[in-house]
XYZ file of C-alpha atoms in Angstrom:
434
model
C 7.066 -40.390 4.023
C 8.052 -38.018 1.229
C 11.308 -39.623 0.085
C 9.900 -40.754 -3.262
C 7.576 -37.790 -3.800
C 8.240 -34.497 -5.638
C 9.112 -31.566 -3.357
C 5.678 -29.909 -3.635
C 3.647 -33.123 -3.823
C 2.044 -32.740 -0.372
C 1.307 -29.056 -0.959
C -0.369 -29.776 -4.285
C -2.452 -32.628 -2.835
C -3.559 -30.354 0.016
C -4.562 -27.676 -2.494
C -6.586 -30.201 -4.506
C -8.397 -31.398 -1.381
C -9.116 -27.780 -0.415
C -10.680 -27.079 -3.815
C -12.813 -30.249 -3.811
C -14.209 -29.606 -0.324
C -14.759 -25.892 -0.949
C -16.698 -26.477 -4.183
C -18.774 -29.244 -2.589
C -19.668 -26.984 0.358
C -20.395 -24.004 -1.920
C -22.616 -26.072 -4.192
C -24.799 -27.298 -1.316
C -25.011 -24.887 1.674
C -27.008 -27.475 3.661
C -24.622 -30.375 3.175
C -23.057 -31.938 6.271
C -19.723 -33.678 5.736
C -19.354 -37.104 7.368
C -16.158 -38.638 5.905
C -13.324 -36.295 6.956
C -11.302 -38.116 9.634
C -9.488 -40.298 7.096
C -8.372 -37.112 5.327
C -6.920 -35.692 8.565
C -4.516 -38.654 8.900
C -3.640 -38.851 5.217
C 0.143 -38.926 4.808
C 0.314 -35.992 2.389
C -1.963 -33.821 4.556
C -0.003 -34.525 7.744
C 3.299 -33.886 5.962
C 2.081 -30.532 4.636
C 0.694 -29.730 8.109
C 4.117 -30.423 9.629
C 5.849 -28.235 7.028
C 3.514 -25.344 7.862
C 3.983 -25.735 11.625
C 7.738 -25.918 11.136
C 7.802 -22.764 8.975
C 5.677 -20.880 11.533
C 8.273 -21.648 14.215
C 7.496 -20.846 17.818
C 8.410 -22.430 21.127
C 7.412 -25.855 22.405
C 4.513 -26.850 24.607
C 4.266 -28.457 28.051
C 6.259 -31.515 26.939
C 9.317 -29.357 26.238
C 9.619 -30.729 22.701
C 10.846 -28.103 20.224
C 10.992 -28.037 16.437
C 14.801 -28.370 16.641
C 14.431 -31.513 18.790
C 12.181 -33.057 16.167
C 14.414 -32.155 13.223
C 17.760 -33.092 14.806
C 16.926 -35.888 17.251
C 13.691 -37.653 16.269
C 13.631 -37.097 12.523
C 10.798 -35.397 10.665
C 9.415 -38.421 8.823
C 9.460 -40.581 11.937
C 7.705 -37.827 13.911
C 4.937 -37.439 11.314
C 4.559 -41.210 10.898
C 4.082 -41.615 14.660
C 1.378 -38.934 14.655
C -0.332 -40.675 11.741
C -0.419 -44.032 13.556
C -1.767 -42.430 16.728
C -4.657 -40.788 14.855
C -5.408 -43.866 12.746
C -5.558 -46.071 15.865
C -7.846 -43.610 17.666
C -5.232 -43.171 20.422
C -4.590 -39.452 19.955
C -5.008 -37.361 23.120
C -3.962 -33.689 23.180
C -1.784 -32.303 25.950
C -2.863 -29.159 27.831
C -1.541 -25.920 26.361
C 1.329 -24.053 27.962
C -0.009 -20.711 29.187
C 2.146 -17.716 28.424
C 1.155 -14.112 29.033
C 2.414 -11.332 26.801
C 2.059 -7.594 27.550
C -0.537 -5.579 25.624
C -0.143 -1.939 24.610
C -2.486 -0.850 27.448
C -0.269 -2.485 30.080
C -2.523 -5.503 30.598
C -1.534 -9.054 29.755
C -2.839 -11.206 26.899
C -2.948 -14.947 27.672
C -1.645 -17.277 24.977
C -2.169 -21.019 24.986
C 0.778 -22.735 23.287
C -0.021 -26.346 22.292
C 2.653 -29.024 22.009
C 4.228 -29.310 18.541
C 2.489 -32.648 17.977
C -0.895 -31.078 18.768
C -0.129 -28.144 16.476
C 0.455 -30.566 13.593
C -2.837 -32.412 14.200
C -4.678 -29.098 14.550
C -3.109 -27.859 11.316
C -4.114 -31.035 9.451
C -7.680 -30.751 10.780
C -7.796 -27.061 9.873
C -6.652 -27.858 6.320
C -9.533 -30.324 5.988
C -12.398 -28.338 7.560
C -11.412 -24.751 6.670
C -12.576 -24.915 3.000
C -15.998 -26.156 4.160
C -16.504 -23.150 6.439
C -14.856 -20.763 3.965
C -17.751 -21.518 1.618
C -20.094 -20.012 4.244
C -18.016 -17.075 5.500
C -19.143 -13.612 4.424
C -17.379 -10.865 2.481
C -17.416 -8.579 5.539
C -14.959 -10.861 7.383
C -11.217 -10.372 6.809
C -9.352 -11.835 9.800
C -7.315 -15.058 9.617
C -8.746 -16.116 6.283
C -6.940 -17.243 3.102
C -6.079 -14.356 0.744
C -7.641 -11.777 3.099
C -5.933 -9.241 5.334
C -6.155 -5.941 7.222
C -5.706 -3.850 4.073
C -8.774 -5.501 2.557
C -10.830 -4.556 5.626
C -9.569 -0.963 5.528
C -10.345 -0.662 1.795
C -13.848 -1.991 2.520
C -14.308 0.795 5.089
C -13.043 3.499 2.721
C -15.333 2.272 -0.052
C -18.366 2.364 2.280
C -17.542 5.856 3.555
C -17.372 7.175 -0.023
C -21.024 6.183 -0.431
C -22.062 8.446 2.431
C -21.271 7.241 5.949
C -21.486 9.711 8.811
C -21.777 7.459 11.874
C -19.510 4.603 12.968
C -20.273 2.013 15.634
C -16.855 0.903 16.915
C -17.276 -2.275 18.994
C -14.986 -4.027 21.438
C -15.979 -7.494 22.701
C -14.899 -8.142 26.273
C -12.400 -11.034 26.436
C -13.711 -12.585 23.235
C -11.390 -15.600 22.856
C -11.748 -16.495 26.538
C -15.555 -16.405 26.526
C -16.606 -18.497 23.528
C -19.273 -20.937 24.739
C -18.154 -24.462 23.799
C -21.659 -25.915 23.397
C -22.792 -23.118 21.067
C -19.559 -23.263 19.086
C -19.986 -27.016 18.597
C -23.576 -26.474 17.415
C -22.210 -24.190 14.694
C -19.508 -26.717 13.776
C -22.119 -29.491 13.580
C -24.190 -27.536 11.058
C -21.533 -28.511 8.514
C -19.649 -31.480 9.998
C -21.194 -34.747 11.130
C -18.010 -36.853 11.309
C -18.006 -37.864 15.001
C -14.258 -38.425 15.165
C -13.492 -34.930 13.830
C -16.034 -33.432 16.242
C -14.319 -35.339 19.054
C -10.938 -33.857 18.067
C -12.317 -30.314 18.271
C -13.990 -30.973 21.640
C -10.739 -32.421 22.973
C -8.813 -29.263 22.058
C -11.442 -27.021 23.605
C -11.392 -29.039 26.844
C -7.635 -29.766 26.966
C -6.998 -27.076 29.585
C -3.702 -25.280 30.184
C -0.723 -25.348 32.503
C 0.447 -22.173 34.216
C 3.150 -22.081 36.901
C 3.107 -25.909 36.964
C -0.610 -25.889 37.800
C -3.213 -27.499 35.531
C -6.370 -25.489 34.812
C -9.508 -26.811 33.137
C -11.113 -24.843 30.288
C -14.899 -24.637 30.384
C -15.027 -21.585 28.119
C -13.011 -20.099 25.285
C -10.783 -21.040 22.390
C -7.307 -19.953 23.508
C -5.241 -17.610 21.384
C -2.137 -19.443 20.241
C -3.776 -22.625 18.998
C -3.554 -23.313 15.265
C -7.266 -24.004 14.928
C -8.494 -21.224 17.273
C -8.679 -18.448 14.621
C -10.896 -20.620 12.405
C -13.203 -21.553 15.295
C -13.421 -17.946 16.497
C -14.314 -16.824 12.965
C -17.002 -19.491 12.782
C -18.498 -18.287 16.072
C -18.849 -14.689 14.841
C -19.986 -15.830 11.393
C -23.339 -16.202 13.165
C -23.359 -12.389 13.494
C -22.156 -11.888 9.899
C -24.928 -14.132 8.553
C -27.721 -12.456 10.515
C -26.447 -9.014 9.554
C -26.272 -9.872 5.847
C -29.771 -11.391 5.832
C -31.675 -8.846 7.936
C -29.697 -5.688 8.636
C -27.561 -4.896 5.583
C -29.658 -1.760 5.017
C -28.885 -0.565 8.556
C -25.163 -0.245 7.897
C -22.021 -1.868 6.514
C -20.404 -4.420 8.825
C -16.623 -4.867 8.543
C -14.963 -7.429 10.812
C -11.413 -8.601 11.417
C -11.586 -11.495 13.913
C -13.156 -9.920 17.033
C -12.533 -6.315 15.911
C -15.561 -4.891 14.133
C -17.155 -1.643 13.018
C -20.536 -0.830 11.530
C -20.704 2.127 9.153
C -24.065 3.917 9.039
C -25.552 6.879 7.191
C -27.681 8.154 10.080
C -27.541 8.229 13.866
C -30.838 6.315 14.020
C -29.281 3.468 12.025
C -26.227 3.483 14.295
C -28.356 3.234 17.436
C -30.360 0.409 15.869
C -27.082 -1.359 15.026
C -26.032 -1.200 18.678
C -29.341 -2.789 19.762
C -28.927 -5.570 17.186
C -25.365 -6.259 18.337
C -26.453 -6.461 21.971
C -29.147 -8.997 21.049
C -26.763 -11.154 18.965
C -24.026 -11.010 21.604
C -26.619 -12.089 24.176
C -27.348 -15.228 22.148
C -23.624 -15.918 21.816
C -23.055 -15.259 25.551
C -20.658 -12.428 24.746
C -20.449 -8.980 26.328
C -19.885 -5.614 24.677
C -17.109 -3.669 26.383
C -18.900 -0.354 27.061
C -15.695 1.434 28.086
C -13.977 0.731 24.763
C -16.975 0.675 22.394
C -17.829 4.039 20.830
C -20.343 5.826 18.626
C -18.392 8.120 16.289
C -19.717 11.075 14.276
C -17.724 11.371 11.041
C -19.554 14.496 9.845
C -16.449 16.678 10.177
C -12.828 16.210 11.234
C -13.513 16.433 14.972
C -13.948 12.689 15.518
C -12.331 9.574 14.115
C -11.906 5.939 15.117
C -9.062 3.460 15.523
C -9.279 0.165 13.656
C -6.509 -2.340 12.930
C -3.710 -0.068 14.102
C -4.843 2.918 12.029
C -6.792 6.034 12.860
C -9.556 6.806 10.347
C -10.898 10.334 10.098
C -12.604 12.551 7.527
C -10.288 15.445 6.760
C -11.171 18.467 4.571
C -9.368 18.760 1.236
C -9.487 21.818 -1.003
C -10.185 21.264 -4.687
C -10.074 23.582 -7.666
C -12.611 26.397 -7.640
C -12.228 26.858 -3.868
C -14.394 23.791 -3.279
C -13.794 21.716 -0.129
C -14.585 18.023 0.301
C -14.044 15.716 3.271
C -12.002 12.598 2.519
C -11.475 9.644 4.831
C -7.812 9.397 5.705
C -6.093 6.401 7.324
C -2.835 6.831 9.212
C -1.050 5.208 12.194
C -2.977 5.481 15.453
C -1.360 6.981 18.560
C -1.021 3.466 19.974
C 0.688 2.277 16.770
C 3.092 5.252 16.804
C 3.992 4.509 20.421
C 4.534 0.831 19.597
C 6.850 1.669 16.671
C 8.945 4.012 18.815
C 9.167 1.371 21.540
C 10.377 -1.286 19.105
C 13.029 1.070 17.715
C 14.183 1.778 21.261
C 14.339 -1.947 22.074
C 16.733 -2.432 19.152
C 18.952 0.595 19.760
C 19.032 1.001 23.565
C 20.716 -2.111 25.120
C 24.297 -1.400 26.150
C 25.579 -4.637 24.583
C 24.504 -3.226 21.204
C 27.312 -0.642 21.469
C 29.574 -3.423 20.189
C 27.517 -3.629 16.998
C 28.639 -1.995 13.790
C 26.309 0.475 12.079
C 25.766 -2.167 9.381
C 24.532 -4.627 12.015
C 22.202 -2.007 13.565
C 20.719 -1.106 10.173
C 20.380 -4.789 9.308
C 18.259 -5.227 12.462
C 16.124 -2.112 11.881
C 15.443 -2.390 8.146
C 12.995 -5.348 8.208
C 10.911 -3.547 10.845
C 10.952 -0.296 8.856
C 9.943 -2.102 5.664
C 7.159 -3.975 7.476
C 5.714 -0.747 8.894
C 6.013 0.962 5.510
C 4.156 -1.901 3.803
C 1.365 -1.752 6.371
C 0.966 1.917 7.257
C 1.857 3.374 3.847
C -1.612 2.590 2.456
C -2.583 6.290 2.436
C -0.147 9.002 1.256
C -1.528 11.152 4.092
C 0.251 8.752 6.485
C 3.647 10.143 5.398
C 3.103 13.079 7.751
C 3.144 10.617 10.674
C 5.710 8.182 9.304
C 8.137 11.100 8.984
C 7.972 11.427 12.772
C 9.091 7.811 13.154
C 11.894 8.386 10.632
C 13.025 11.338 12.742
C 12.897 9.192 15.902
C 14.945 6.448 14.244
C 17.587 8.989 13.236
C 17.614 10.351 16.799
C 18.093 6.855 18.296
C 20.817 5.985 15.783
C 22.668 9.236 16.578
C 22.453 8.388 20.289
C 23.774 4.889 19.587
C 26.611 6.273 17.456
C 27.667 8.931 20.005
C 27.628 6.421 22.883
C 29.584 3.924 20.805
C 32.264 6.535 20.130
C 32.121 7.824 23.736
C 31.185 11.372 22.811
C 30.332 13.667 25.696
C 27.281 15.180 24.042
C 25.343 11.955 23.497
C 22.293 13.746 22.099
C 24.267 16.111 19.892
C 23.778 16.128 16.149
C 26.095 13.905 14.225
C 26.488 14.098 10.470
C 28.786 11.120 10.739
C 25.996 8.989 12.265
C 23.591 10.012 9.490
C 26.201 9.333 6.819
C 27.122 5.942 8.336
C 23.463 4.912 8.512
C 22.826 6.047 4.950
C 25.949 4.228 3.734
C 24.737 1.080 5.547
C 21.449 1.326 3.618
C 19.006 2.521 6.321
C 15.486 2.545 4.892
C 12.857 5.255 5.359
C 9.218 4.906 6.295
C 7.888 7.982 4.526
C 7.758 7.915 0.735
């Protein structure tokens, strides 16, 4: 398919299509797009979709087909060509997702629906075609799973709002959001922009494909399962209904900041915060969603007695002394208790297994450094976070000393070891704190 094309041909064609559709949607907010299906099965779009799925990696679906199988046994071009023919002929039928449950920080399990590789490619191609249309409608308050937007943008939005005088925060948790999206209402929102029946059929098929768990097939009457390529876009579209209503009617009540299903509303007064809660209840009622009362909170930011967790960070106003003995309260963002616990656990998972005692210090540091750098990039947004990141640095040194002493069969396994510190430093161990 790409043998005679430049290396980035498919990527460039996909970018051009994105720009054309985005500008067309932005220019006419009422326009409904009816000729999209032929773009989904375009050779360049499907090839770029395959490249993205391949780079994302991940395990196979219910058919047992893996990315390695496709690359080494079937052949990439043949695989993509077969998908193209199936879509063009109207014969495409998605397989049910493979249900996998992963542990959450609170001990509960999060269900993931893992589609077959073939379905991931078709979902990716469809997402590439319809995403720019919906991006034209999405609001500035939304940061999750969107091009060129991330958690840091959401946190900066919060800090900017607080500087303008925010004293109350409505911190909302939606109960089982991804599992409770109403298919009929979601499709109504999709149809406000897309009228191509074949594309609408694709989306309905994925929503209704069901899942397999313990060799048992289960139908899906609700929800857009986490794990699907197109699920983040559809879940964003569903809550864009809230974003739109808030921007039109309630922007004066408070500042809404949302990352997927995590959201906060930042208000100047308690009255505004209470009104915000009533508005959210009404909107959630229309969307058939439920506010989790146990996890949702009303926070008073007036002093440093209360703060709130959002996107892995704890946000709290903390007094700071200025010249002239003047004190001001500044919003600080640093790793939450849950995030600190998660970091320690991941360090332990790397350093604890007995078979790791055969590793060299270089190998251990090589395994730890990408994690340390990732945490530093994320949690180092505020210099105040160094106070907490230092604690993780100390824990890493403690675990490395334990590893080193066990490796060298020292009796005092928890004893201090300058040799361990020197070996780790020589191997290039990174630090979290600046």
